[in-house]
mmCIF file of C-alpha atoms in Angstrom:
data_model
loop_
_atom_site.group_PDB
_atom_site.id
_atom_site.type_symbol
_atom_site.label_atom_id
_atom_site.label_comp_id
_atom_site.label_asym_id
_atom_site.label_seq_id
_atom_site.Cartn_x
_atom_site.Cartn_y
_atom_site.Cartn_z
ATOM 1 C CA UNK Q 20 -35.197 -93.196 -16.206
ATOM 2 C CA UNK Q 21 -32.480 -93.580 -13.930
ATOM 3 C CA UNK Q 22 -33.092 -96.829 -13.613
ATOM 4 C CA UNK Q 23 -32.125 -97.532 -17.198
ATOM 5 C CA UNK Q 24 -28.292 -96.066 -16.563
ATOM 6 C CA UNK Q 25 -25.783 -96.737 -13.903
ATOM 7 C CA UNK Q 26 -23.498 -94.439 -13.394
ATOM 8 C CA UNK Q 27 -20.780 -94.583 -16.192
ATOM 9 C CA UNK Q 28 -23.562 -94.224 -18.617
ATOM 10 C CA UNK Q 29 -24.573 -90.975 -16.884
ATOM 11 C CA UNK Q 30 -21.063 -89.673 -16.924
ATOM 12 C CA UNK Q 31 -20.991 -90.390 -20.649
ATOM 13 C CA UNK Q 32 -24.305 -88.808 -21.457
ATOM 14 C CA UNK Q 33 -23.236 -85.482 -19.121
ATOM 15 C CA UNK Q 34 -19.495 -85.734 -21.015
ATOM 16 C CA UNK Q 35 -21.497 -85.534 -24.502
ATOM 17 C CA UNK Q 36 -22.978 -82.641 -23.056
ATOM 18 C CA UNK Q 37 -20.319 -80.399 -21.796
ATOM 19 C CA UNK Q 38 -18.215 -81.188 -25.094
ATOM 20 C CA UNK Q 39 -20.580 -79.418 -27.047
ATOM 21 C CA UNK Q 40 -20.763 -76.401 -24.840
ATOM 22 C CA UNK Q 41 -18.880 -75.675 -21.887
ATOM 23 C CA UNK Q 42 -21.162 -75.656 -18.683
ATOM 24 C CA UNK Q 43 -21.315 -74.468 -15.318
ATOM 25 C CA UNK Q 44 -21.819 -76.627 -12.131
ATOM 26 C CA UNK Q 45 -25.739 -75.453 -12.056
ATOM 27 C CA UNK Q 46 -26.266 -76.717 -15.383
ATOM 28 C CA UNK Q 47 -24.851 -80.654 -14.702
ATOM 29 C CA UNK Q 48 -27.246 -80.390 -11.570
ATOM 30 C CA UNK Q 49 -29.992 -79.334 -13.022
ATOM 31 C CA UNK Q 50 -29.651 -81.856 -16.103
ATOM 32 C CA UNK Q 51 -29.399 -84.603 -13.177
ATOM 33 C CA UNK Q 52 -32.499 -83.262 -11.694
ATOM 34 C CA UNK Q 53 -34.273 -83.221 -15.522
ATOM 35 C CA UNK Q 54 -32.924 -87.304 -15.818
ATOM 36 C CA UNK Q 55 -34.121 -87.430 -12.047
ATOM 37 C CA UNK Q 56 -30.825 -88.753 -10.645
ATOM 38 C CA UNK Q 57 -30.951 -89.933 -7.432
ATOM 39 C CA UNK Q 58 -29.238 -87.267 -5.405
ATOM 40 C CA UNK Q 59 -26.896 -89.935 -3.455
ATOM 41 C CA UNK Q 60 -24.826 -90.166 -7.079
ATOM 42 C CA UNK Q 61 -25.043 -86.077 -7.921
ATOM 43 C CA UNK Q 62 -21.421 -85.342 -6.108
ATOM 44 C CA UNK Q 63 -19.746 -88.187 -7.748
ATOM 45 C CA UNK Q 64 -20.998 -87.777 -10.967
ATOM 46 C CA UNK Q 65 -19.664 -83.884 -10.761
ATOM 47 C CA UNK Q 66 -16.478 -84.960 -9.276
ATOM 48 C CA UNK Q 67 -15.991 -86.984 -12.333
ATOM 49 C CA UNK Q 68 -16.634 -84.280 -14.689
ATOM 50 C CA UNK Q 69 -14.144 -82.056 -13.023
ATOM 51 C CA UNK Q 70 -11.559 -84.576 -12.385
ATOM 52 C CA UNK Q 71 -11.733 -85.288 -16.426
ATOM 53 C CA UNK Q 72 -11.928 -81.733 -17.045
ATOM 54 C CA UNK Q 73 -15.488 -81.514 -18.675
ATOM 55 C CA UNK Q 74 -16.738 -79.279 -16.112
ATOM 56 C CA UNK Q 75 -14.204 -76.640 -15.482
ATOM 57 C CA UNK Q 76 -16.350 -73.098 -14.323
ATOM 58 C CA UNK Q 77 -13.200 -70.857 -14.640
ATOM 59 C CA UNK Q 78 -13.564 -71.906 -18.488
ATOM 60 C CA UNK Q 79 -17.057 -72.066 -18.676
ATOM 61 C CA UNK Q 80 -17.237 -68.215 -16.924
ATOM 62 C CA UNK Q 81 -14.905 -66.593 -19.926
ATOM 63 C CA UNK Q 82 -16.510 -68.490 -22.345
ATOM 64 C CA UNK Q 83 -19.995 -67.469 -21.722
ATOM 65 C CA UNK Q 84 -18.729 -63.509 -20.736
ATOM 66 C CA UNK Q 85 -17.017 -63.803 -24.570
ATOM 67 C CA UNK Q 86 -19.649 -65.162 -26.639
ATOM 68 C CA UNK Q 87 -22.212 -62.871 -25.023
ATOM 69 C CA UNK Q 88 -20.729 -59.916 -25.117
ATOM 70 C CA UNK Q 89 -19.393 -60.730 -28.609
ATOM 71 C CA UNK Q 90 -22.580 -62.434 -30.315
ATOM 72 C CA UNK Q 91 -25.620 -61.294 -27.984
ATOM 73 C CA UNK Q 92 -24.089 -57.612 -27.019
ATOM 74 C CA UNK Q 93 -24.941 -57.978 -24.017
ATOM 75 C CA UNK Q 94 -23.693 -54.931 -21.702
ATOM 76 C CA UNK Q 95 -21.492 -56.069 -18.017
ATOM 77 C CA UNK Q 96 -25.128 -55.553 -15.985
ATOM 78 C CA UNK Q 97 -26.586 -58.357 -17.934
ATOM 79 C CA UNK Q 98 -23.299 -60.400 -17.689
ATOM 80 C CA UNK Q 99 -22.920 -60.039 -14.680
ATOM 81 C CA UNK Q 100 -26.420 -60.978 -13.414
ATOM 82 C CA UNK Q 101 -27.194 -64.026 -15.893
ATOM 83 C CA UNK Q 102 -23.668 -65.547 -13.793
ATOM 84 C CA UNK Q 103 -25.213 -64.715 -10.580
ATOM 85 C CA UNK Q 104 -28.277 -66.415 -11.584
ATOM 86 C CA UNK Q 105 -25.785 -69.808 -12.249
ATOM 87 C CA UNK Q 106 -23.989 -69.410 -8.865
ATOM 88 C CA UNK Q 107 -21.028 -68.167 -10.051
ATOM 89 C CA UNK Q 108 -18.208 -66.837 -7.420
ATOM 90 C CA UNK Q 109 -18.100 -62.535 -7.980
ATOM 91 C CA UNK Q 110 -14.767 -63.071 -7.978
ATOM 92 C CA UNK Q 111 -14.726 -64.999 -10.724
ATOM 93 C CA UNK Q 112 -17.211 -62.903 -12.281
ATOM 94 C CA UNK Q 113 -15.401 -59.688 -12.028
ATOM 95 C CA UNK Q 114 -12.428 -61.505 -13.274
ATOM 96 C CA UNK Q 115 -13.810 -62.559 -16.677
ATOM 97 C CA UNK Q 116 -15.617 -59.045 -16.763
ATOM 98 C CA UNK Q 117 -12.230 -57.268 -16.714
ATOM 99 C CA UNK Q 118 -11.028 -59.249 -19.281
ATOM 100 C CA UNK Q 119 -13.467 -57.355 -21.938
ATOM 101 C CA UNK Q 120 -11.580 -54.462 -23.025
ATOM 102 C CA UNK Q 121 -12.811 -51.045 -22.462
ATOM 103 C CA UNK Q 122 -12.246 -50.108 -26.243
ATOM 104 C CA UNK Q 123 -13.937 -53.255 -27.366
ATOM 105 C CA UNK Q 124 -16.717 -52.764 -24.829
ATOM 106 C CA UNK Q 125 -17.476 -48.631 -25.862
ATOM 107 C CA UNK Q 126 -17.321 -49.639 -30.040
ATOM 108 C CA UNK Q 127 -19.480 -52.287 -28.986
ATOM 109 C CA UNK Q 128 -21.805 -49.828 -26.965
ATOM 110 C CA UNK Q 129 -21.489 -46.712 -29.802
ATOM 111 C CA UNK Q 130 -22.574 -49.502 -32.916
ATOM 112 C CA UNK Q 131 -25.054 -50.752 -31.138
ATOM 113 C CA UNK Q 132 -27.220 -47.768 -29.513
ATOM 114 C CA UNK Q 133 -26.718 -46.094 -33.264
ATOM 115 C CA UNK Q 134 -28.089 -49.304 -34.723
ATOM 116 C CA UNK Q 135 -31.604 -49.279 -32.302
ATOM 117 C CA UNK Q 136 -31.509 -44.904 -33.054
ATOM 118 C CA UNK Q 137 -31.682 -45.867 -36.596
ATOM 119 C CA UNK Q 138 -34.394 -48.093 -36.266
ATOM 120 C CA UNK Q 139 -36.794 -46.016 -34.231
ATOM 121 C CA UNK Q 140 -36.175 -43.533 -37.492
ATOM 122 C CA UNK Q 141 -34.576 -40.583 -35.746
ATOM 123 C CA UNK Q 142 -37.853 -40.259 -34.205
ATOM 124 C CA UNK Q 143 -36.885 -37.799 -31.094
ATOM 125 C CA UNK Q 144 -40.465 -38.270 -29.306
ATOM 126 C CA UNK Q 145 -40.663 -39.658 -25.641
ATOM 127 C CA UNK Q 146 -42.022 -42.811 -26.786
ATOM 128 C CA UNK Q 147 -39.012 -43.017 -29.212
ATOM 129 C CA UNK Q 148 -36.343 -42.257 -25.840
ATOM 130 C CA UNK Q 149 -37.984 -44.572 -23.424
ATOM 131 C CA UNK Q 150 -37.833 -47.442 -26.368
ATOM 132 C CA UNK Q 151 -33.877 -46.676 -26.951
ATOM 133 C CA UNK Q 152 -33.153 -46.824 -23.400
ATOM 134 C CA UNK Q 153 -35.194 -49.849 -21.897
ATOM 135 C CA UNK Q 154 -33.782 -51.855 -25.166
ATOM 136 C CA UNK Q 155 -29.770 -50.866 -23.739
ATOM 137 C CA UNK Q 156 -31.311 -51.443 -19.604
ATOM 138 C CA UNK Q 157 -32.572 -54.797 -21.233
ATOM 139 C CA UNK Q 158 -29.566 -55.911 -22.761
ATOM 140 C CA UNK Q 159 -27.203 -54.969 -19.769
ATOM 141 C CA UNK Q 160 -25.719 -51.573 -20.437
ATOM 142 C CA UNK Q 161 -25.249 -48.881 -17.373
ATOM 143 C CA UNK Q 162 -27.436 -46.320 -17.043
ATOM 144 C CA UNK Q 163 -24.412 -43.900 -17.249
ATOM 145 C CA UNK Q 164 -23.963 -44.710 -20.574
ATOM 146 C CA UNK Q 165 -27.120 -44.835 -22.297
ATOM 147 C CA UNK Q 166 -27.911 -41.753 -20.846
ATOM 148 C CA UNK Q 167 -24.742 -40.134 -21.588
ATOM 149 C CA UNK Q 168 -26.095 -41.482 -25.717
ATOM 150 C CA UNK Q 169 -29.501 -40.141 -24.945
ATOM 151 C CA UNK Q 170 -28.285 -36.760 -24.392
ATOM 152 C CA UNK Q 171 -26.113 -36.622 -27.238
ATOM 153 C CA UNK Q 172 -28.743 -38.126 -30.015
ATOM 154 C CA UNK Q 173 -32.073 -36.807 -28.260
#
């Protein structure tokens, strides 16, 4: 396949991509890996992207911190490990984690624990408890918190 581009035509097909998402450095590698890129053009190619600003991980970092937490509710555990996972800095991590505000991040917390205690129908058994809090561990919340909420609805 790589055969078929040179390497304008790669840096056009990776531009396309970050446009319509922002992305992280491990995602333009492993999309040259998928369109098996030779790895003697893999620096230049990113180098490109950055220098053109398609590939900017400061922007991807609070971009994918905002829509998660916003869209997927996904507590700062979960944040902070799916960024990990991409080889994100924990500097930079921290610094887009702090920039979720603690009010925001609670509401967020409080609708979404009632939402799942709703669900399981009040039901105070130990099946019903161990459901409630692996679905918060799953989606990233502290254990502080959810079982700070189990006390109070169990």
């Amino acid at each position: 396949m790589s055969n078929l581009f040179n390497q304008s035509d790669i840096v056009k097909k990776l531009q396309k991509y970050c446009v319509y998402q922002d992305r992280c450095h491990k995602d333009i590698s492993d999309k040259l890996k998928k369109m098996k890129i030779p790895y003697s053009l893999h620096d230049n190619i990113v180098v490109e992207l950055i220098r053109d600003d398609f590939l900017n991980e400061q922007r991807f970092v609070f971009s994918f911190v905002r829509g998660k937490f916003r869209i997927k509710k996904w507590g700062k555990i979960k944040l902070e490990r799916e960024l990990f996972l991409r080889n994100i800095t924990p500097a930079l991590i921290k610094e887009a984690i702090n920039t979720i505000s603690e009010i925001d991040y609670l509401t967020t917390f409080n609708d979404i624990s009632a939402r799942k205690f709703d669900n399981l129908k009040n039901d105070k058994s130990l099946k019903s408890k161990n459901k409630f809090i692996t679905y918060l561990q799953y989606r990233g919340w502290e254990n502080d918190l959810i079982f700070s909420k189990v006390r109070e609805l169990y």
